PDB file of C-alpha atoms in Angstrom:
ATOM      1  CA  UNK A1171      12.036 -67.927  10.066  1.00  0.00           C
ATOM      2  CA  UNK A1172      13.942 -70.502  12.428  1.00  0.00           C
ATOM      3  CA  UNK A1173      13.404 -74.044  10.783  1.00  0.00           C
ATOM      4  CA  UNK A1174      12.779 -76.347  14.208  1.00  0.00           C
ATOM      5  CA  UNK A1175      10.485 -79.318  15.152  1.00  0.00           C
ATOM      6  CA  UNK A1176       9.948 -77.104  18.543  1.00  0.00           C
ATOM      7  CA  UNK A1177       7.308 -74.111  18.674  1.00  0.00           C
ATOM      8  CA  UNK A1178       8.135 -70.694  19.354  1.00  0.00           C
ATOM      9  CA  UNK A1179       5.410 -68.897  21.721  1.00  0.00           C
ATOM     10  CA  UNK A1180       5.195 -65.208  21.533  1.00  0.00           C
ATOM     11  CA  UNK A1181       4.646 -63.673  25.236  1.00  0.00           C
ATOM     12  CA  UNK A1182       3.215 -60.474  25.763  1.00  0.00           C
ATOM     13  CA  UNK A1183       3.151 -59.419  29.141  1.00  0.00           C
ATOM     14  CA  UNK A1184       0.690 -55.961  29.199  1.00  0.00           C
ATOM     15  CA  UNK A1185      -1.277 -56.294  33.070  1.00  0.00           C
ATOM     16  CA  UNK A1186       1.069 -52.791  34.341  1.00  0.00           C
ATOM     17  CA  UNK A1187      -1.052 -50.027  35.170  1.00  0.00           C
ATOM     18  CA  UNK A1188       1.354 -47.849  33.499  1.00  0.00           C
ATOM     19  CA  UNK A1189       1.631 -45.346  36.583  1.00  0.00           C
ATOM     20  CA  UNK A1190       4.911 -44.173  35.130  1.00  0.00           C
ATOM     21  CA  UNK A1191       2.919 -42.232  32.695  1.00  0.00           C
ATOM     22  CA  UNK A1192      -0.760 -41.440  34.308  1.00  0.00           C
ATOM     23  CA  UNK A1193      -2.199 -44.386  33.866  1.00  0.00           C
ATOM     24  CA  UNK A1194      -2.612 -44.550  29.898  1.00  0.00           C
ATOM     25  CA  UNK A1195      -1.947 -47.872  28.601  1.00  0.00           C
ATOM     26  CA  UNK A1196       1.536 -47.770  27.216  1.00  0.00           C
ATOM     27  CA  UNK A1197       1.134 -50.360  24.401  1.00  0.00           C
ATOM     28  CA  UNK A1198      -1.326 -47.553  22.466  1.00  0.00           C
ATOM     29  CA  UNK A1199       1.572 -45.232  22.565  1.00  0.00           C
ATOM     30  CA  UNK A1200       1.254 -44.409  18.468  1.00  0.00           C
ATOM     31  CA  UNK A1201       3.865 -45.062  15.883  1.00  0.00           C
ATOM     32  CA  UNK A1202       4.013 -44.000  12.495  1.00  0.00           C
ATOM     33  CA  UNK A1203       1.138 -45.187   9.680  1.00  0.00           C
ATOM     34  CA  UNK A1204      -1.669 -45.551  12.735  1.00  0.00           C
ATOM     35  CA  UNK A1205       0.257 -48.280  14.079  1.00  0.00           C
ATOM     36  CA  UNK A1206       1.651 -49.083  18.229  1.00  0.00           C
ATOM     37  CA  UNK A1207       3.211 -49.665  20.416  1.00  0.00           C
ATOM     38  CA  UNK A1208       1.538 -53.259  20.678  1.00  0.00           C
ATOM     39  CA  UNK A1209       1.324 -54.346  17.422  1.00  0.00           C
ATOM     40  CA  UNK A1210       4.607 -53.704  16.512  1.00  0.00           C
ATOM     41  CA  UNK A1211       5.136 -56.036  19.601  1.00  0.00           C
ATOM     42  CA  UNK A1212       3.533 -58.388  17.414  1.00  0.00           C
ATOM     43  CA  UNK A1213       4.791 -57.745  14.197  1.00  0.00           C
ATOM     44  CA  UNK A1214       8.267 -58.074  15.473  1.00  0.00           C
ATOM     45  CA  UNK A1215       7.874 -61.453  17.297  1.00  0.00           C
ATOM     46  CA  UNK A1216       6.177 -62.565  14.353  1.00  0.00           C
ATOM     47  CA  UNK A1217       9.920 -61.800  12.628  1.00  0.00           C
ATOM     48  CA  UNK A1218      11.179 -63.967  15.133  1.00  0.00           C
ATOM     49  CA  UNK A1219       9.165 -67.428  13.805  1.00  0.00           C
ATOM     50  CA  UNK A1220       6.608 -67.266  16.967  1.00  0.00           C
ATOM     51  CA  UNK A1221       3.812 -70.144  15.749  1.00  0.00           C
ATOM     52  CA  UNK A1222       1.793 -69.107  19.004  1.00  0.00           C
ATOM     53  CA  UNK A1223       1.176 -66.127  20.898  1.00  0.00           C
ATOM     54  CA  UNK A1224      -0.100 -66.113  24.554  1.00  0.00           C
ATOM     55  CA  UNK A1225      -1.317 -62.184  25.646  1.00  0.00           C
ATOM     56  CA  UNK A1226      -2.361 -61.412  29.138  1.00  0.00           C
ATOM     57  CA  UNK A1227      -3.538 -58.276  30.300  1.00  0.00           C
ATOM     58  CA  UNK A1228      -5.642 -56.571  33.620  1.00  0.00           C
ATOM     59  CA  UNK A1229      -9.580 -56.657  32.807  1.00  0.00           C
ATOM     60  CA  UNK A1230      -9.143 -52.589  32.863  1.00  0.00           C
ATOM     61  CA  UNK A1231      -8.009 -53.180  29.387  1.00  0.00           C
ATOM     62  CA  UNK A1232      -9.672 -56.250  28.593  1.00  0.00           C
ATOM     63  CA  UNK A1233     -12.427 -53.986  26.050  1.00  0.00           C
ATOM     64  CA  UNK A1234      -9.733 -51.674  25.061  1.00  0.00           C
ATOM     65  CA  UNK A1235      -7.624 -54.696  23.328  1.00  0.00           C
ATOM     66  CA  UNK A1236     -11.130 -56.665  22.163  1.00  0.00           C
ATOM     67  CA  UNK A1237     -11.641 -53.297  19.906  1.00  0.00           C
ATOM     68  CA  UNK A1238      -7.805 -52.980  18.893  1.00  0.00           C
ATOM     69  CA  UNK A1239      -7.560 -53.207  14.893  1.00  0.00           C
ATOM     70  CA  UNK A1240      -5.322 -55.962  13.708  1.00  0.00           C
ATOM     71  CA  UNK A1241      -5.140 -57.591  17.208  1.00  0.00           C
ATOM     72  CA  UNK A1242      -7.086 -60.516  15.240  1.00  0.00           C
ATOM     73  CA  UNK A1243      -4.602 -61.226  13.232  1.00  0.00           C
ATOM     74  CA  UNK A1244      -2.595 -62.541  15.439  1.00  0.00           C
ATOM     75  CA  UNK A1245      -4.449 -64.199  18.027  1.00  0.00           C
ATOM     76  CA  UNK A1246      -8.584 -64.847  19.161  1.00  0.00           C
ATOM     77  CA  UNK A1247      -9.552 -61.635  21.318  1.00  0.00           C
ATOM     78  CA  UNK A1248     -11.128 -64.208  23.052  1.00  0.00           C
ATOM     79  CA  UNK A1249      -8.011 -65.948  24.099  1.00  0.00           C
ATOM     80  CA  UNK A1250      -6.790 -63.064  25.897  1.00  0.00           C
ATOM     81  CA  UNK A1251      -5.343 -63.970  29.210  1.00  0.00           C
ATOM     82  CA  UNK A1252      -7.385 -61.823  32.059  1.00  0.00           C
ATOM     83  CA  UNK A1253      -4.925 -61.737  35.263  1.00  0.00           C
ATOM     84  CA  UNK A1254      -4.147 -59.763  38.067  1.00  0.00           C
ATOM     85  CA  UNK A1255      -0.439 -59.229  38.622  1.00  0.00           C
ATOM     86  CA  UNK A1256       2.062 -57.119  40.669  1.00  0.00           C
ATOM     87  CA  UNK A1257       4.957 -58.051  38.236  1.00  0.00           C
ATOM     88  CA  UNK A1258       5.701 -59.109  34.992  1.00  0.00           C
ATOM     89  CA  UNK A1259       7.559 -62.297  35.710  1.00  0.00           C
ATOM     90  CA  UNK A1260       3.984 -63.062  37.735  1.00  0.00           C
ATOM     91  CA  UNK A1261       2.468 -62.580  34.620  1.00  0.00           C
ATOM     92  CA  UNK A1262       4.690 -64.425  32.470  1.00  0.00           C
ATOM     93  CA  UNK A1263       4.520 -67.418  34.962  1.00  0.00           C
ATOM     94  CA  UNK A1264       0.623 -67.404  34.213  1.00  0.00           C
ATOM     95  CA  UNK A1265       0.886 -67.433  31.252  1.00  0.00           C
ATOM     96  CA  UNK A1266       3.241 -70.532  31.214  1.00  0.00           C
ATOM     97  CA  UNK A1267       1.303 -72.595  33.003  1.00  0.00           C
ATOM     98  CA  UNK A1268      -1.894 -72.191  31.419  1.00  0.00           C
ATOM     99  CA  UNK A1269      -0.849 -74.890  28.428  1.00  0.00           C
ATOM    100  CA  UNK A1270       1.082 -77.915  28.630  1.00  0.00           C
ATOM    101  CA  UNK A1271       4.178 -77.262  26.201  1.00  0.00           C
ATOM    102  CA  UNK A1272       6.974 -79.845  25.053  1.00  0.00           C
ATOM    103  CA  UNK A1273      10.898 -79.532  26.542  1.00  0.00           C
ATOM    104  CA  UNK A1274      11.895 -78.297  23.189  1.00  0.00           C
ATOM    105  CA  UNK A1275       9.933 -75.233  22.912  1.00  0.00           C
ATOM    106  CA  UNK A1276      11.282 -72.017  22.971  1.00  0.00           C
ATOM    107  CA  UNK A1277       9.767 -68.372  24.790  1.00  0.00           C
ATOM    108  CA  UNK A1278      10.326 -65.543  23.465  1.00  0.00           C
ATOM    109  CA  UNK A1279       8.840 -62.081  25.083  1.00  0.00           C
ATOM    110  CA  UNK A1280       9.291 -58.211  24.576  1.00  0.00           C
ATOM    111  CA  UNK A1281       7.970 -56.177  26.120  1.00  0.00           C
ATOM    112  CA  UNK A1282       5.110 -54.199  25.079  1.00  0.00           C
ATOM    113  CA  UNK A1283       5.754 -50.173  26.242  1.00  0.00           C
ATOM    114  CA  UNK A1284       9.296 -51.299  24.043  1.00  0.00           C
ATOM    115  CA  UNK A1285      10.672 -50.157  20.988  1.00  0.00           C
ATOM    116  CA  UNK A1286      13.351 -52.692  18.452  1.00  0.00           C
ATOM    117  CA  UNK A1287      14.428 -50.881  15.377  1.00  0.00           C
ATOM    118  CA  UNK A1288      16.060 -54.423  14.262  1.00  0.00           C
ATOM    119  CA  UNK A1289      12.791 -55.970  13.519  1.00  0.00           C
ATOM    120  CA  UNK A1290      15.647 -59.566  12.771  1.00  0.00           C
ATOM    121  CA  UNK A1291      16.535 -59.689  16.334  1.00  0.00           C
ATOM    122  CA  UNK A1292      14.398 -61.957  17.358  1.00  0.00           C
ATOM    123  CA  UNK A1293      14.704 -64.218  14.629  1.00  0.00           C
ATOM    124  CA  UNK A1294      18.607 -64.663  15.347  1.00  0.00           C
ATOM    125  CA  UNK A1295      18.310 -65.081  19.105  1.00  0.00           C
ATOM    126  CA  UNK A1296      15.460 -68.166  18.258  1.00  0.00           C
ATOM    127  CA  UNK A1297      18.189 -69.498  15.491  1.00  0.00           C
ATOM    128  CA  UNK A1298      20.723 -69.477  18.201  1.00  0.00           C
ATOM    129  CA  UNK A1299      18.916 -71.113  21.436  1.00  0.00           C
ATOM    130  CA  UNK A1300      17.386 -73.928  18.770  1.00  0.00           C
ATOM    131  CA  UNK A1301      21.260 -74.262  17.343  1.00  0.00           C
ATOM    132  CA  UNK A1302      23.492 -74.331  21.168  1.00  0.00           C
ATOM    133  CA  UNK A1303      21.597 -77.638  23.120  1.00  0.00           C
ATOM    134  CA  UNK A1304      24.211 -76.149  25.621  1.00  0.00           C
ATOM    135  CA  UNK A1305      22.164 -72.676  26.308  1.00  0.00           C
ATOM    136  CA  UNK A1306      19.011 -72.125  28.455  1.00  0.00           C
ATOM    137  CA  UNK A1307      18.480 -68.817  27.285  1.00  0.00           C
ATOM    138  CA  UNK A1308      19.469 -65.838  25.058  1.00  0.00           C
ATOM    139  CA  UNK A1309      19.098 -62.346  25.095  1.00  0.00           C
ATOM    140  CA  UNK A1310      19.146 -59.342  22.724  1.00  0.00           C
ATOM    141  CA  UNK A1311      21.479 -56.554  23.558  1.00  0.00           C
ATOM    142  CA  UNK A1312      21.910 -52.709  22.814  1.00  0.00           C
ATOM    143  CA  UNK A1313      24.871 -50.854  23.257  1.00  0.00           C
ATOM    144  CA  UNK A1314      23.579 -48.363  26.003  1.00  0.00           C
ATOM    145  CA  UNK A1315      23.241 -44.992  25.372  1.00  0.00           C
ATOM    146  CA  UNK A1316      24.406 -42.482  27.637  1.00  0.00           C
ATOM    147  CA  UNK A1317      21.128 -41.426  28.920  1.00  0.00           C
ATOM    148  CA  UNK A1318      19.841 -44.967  29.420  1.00  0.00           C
ATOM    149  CA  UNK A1319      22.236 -45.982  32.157  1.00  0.00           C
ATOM    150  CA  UNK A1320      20.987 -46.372  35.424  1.00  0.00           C
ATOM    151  CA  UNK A1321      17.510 -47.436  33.928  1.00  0.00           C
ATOM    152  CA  UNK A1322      18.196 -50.305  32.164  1.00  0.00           C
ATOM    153  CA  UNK A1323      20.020 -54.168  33.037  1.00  0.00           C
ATOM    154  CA  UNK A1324      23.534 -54.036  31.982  1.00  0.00           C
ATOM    155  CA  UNK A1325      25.197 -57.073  31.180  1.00  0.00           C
ATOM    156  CA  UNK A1326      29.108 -58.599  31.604  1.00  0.00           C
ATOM    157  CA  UNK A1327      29.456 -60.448  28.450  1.00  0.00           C
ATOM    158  CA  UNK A1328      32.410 -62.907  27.926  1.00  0.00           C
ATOM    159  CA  UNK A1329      33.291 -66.079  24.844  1.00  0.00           C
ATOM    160  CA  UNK A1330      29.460 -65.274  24.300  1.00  0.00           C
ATOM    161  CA  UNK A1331      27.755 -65.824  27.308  1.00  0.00           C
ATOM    162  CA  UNK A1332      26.290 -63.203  30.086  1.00  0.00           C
ATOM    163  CA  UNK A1333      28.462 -63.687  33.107  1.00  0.00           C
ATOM    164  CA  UNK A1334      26.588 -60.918  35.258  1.00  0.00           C
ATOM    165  CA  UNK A1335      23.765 -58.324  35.066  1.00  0.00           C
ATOM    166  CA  UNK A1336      23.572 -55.108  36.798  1.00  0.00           C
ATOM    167  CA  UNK A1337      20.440 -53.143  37.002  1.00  0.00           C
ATOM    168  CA  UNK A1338      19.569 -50.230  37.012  1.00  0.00           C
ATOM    169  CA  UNK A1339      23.042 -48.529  38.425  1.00  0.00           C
ATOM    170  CA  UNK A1340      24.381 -45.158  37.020  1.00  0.00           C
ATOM    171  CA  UNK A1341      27.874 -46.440  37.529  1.00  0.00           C
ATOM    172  CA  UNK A1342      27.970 -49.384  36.279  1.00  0.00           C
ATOM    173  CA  UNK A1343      30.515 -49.722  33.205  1.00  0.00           C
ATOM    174  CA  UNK A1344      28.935 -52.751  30.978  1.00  0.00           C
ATOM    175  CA  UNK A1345      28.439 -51.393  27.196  1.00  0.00           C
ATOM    176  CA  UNK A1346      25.410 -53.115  26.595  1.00  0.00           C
ATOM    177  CA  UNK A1347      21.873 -53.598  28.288  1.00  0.00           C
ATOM    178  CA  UNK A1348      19.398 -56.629  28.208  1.00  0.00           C
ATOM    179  CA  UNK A1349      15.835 -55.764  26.004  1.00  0.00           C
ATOM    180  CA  UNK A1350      14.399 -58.918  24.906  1.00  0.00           C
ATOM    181  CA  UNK A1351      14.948 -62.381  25.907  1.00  0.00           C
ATOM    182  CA  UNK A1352      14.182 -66.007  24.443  1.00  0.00           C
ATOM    183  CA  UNK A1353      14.040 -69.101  26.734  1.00  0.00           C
ATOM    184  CA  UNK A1354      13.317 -73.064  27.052  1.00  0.00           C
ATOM    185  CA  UNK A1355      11.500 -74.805  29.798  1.00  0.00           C
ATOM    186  CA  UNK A1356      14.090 -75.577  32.064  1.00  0.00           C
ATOM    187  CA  UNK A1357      14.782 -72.022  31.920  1.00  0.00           C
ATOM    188  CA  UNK A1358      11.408 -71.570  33.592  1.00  0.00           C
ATOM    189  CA  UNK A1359      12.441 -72.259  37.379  1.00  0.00           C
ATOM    190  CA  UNK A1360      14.741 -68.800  37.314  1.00  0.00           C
ATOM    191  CA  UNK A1361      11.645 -66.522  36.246  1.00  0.00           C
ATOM    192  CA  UNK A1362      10.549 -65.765  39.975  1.00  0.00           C
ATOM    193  CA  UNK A1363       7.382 -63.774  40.753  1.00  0.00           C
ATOM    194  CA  UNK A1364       8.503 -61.398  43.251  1.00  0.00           C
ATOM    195  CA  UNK A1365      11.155 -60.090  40.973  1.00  0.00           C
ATOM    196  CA  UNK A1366       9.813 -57.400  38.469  1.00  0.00           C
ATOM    197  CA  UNK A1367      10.846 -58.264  34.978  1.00  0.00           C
ATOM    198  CA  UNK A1368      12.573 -61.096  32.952  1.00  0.00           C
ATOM    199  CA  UNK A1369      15.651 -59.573  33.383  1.00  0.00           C
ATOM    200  CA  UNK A1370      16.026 -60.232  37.145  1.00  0.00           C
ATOM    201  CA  UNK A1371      16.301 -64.041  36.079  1.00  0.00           C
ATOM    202  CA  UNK A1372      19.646 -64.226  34.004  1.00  0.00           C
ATOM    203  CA  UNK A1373      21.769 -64.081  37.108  1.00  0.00           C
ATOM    204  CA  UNK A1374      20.217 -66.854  39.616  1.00  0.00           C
ATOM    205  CA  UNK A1375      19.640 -68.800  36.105  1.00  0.00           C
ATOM    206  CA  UNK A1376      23.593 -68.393  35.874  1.00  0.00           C
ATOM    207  CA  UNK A1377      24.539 -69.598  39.745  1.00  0.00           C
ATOM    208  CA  UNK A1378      22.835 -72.085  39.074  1.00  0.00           C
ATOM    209  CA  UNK A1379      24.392 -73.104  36.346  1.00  0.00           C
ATOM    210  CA  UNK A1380      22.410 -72.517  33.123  1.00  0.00           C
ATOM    211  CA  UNK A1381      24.429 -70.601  30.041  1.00  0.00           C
ATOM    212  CA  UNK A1382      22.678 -67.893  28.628  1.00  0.00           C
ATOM    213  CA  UNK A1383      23.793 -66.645  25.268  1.00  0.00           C
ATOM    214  CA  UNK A1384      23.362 -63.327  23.495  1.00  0.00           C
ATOM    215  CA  UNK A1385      22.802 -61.792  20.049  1.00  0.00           C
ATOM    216  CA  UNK A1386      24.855 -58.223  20.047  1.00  0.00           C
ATOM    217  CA  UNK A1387      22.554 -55.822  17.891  1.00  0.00           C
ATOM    218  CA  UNK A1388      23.157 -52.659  16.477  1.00  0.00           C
ATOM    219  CA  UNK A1389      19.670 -52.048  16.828  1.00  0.00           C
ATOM    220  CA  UNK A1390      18.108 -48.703  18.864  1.00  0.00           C
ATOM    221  CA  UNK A1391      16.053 -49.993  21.719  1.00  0.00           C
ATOM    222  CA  UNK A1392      13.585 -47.561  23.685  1.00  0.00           C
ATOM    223  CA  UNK A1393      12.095 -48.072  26.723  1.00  0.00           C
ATOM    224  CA  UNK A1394       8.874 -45.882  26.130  1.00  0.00           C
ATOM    225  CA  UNK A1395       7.564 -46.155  29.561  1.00  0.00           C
ATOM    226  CA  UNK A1396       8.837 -42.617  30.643  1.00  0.00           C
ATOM    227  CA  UNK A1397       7.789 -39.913  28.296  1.00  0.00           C
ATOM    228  CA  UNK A1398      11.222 -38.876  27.542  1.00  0.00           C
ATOM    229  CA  UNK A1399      12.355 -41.727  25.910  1.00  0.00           C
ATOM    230  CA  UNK A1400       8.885 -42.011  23.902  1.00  0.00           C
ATOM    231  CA  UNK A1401       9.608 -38.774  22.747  1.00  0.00           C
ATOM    232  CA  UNK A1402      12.894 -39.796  21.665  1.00  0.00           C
ATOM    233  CA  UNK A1403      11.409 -42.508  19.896  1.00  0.00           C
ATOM    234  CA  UNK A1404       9.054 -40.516  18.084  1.00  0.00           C
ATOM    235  CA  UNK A1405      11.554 -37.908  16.763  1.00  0.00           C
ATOM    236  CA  UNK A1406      13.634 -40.770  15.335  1.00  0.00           C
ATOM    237  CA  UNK A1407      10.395 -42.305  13.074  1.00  0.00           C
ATOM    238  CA  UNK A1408      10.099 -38.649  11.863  1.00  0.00           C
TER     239      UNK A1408
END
């Protein structure tokens, strides 16, 4: 794990209602040896040298988590962040300013309806913002498949920074697409409520002047919030 006087704080961001697929709670999606969705979420930010982990959810699944084997592993049920959200960068901005945390820590989140068959990832993109003073941020990036474009962030990539994102656009021609992210505090003005994910931050956090890096993987990422891609996802552990 990254060697740093900072911490590293695990975010999970799990308030959706998860309308995309009827209302289920997309972190209990199962994997493979009665594991999900979730705490793989947690296994692989563990990878990734998190010391803390900060989870915030709606109070509809407040009892669901509290009963969740293995959650306690990882973090006091009790700690669990009750909120009520309309996006995940809402969420996430909660979350940050419920504790008082130094300049030199580092945020790392994935999301939790996600899938990361590099379970290293996140461990190189915390190496690399603790090693550059220079960047505010890094992400993790997939090459896109075919039938992921125009549903995920693409990113223009150049001398190893993003210089652009595009989301969600069927014609846009960047090879790879945004699917975790690791930041520092000053990162933290960019990460705007009204915008819907982390991923809408990179480009005002870029006009403005902040670098953020990248870690190309040649990882598989699913987004298992659509059924399809779950599917996918579930053909490919068997």
């Amino acid at each position: 794990k990254p060697i740093s006087m900072s911490k590293v704080y695990g975010l999970i961001a799990a308030a959706g209602n998860a309308v995309r697929i009827g209302g289920i709670p997309k972190f209990l999606l199962p994997l493979k040896e009665n594991k999900n969705l979730l705490m793989n979420s947690f296994s692989w930010l563990d990878n990734s040298g998190v010391h803390n982990y900060i989870l915030s959810t709606n109070e509809t699944f407040i009892p669901i988590l509290k009963q969740l084997d293995g959650l306690d592993s990882y973090l006091n049920t009790e700690e669990i962040q009750v909120v009520k959200t309309k996006t995940m960068n809402e969420t996430i901005n909660l979350m940050l300013n419920s504790k008082t945390f130094s300049k030199d820590d580092i945020f790392i989140s994935i999301m939790p309806d996600t899938y990361i068959t590099n379970v290293n990832l996140g461990n190189e993109m915390v190496s690399l913002l603790q090693s550059k003073s220079e960047l505010s941020a890094v992400a993790g990036l997939f090459k896109i498949k075919h039938y992921q474009k125009g549903k995920l962030g693409q990113c223009k990539i150049e001398n190893g920074l993003i210089k652009n994102v595009i989301d969600k656009d069927p014609s846009c021609d960047y090879e790879y697409s945004w699917g975790a992210m690791a930041w520092k505090l000053d990162y933290l003005p960019y990460i705007y409520n009204s915008d819907p994910h982390i991923g809408f931050s990179i480009n005002p956090a870029i006009e403005s002047g902040k670098k953020v890096g990248y870690i190309k993987s040649d990882s598989e990422y699913f987004d298992c919030g659509t059924v399809d891609e779950y599917w996918k996802l579930i053909k490919k552990l068997i």
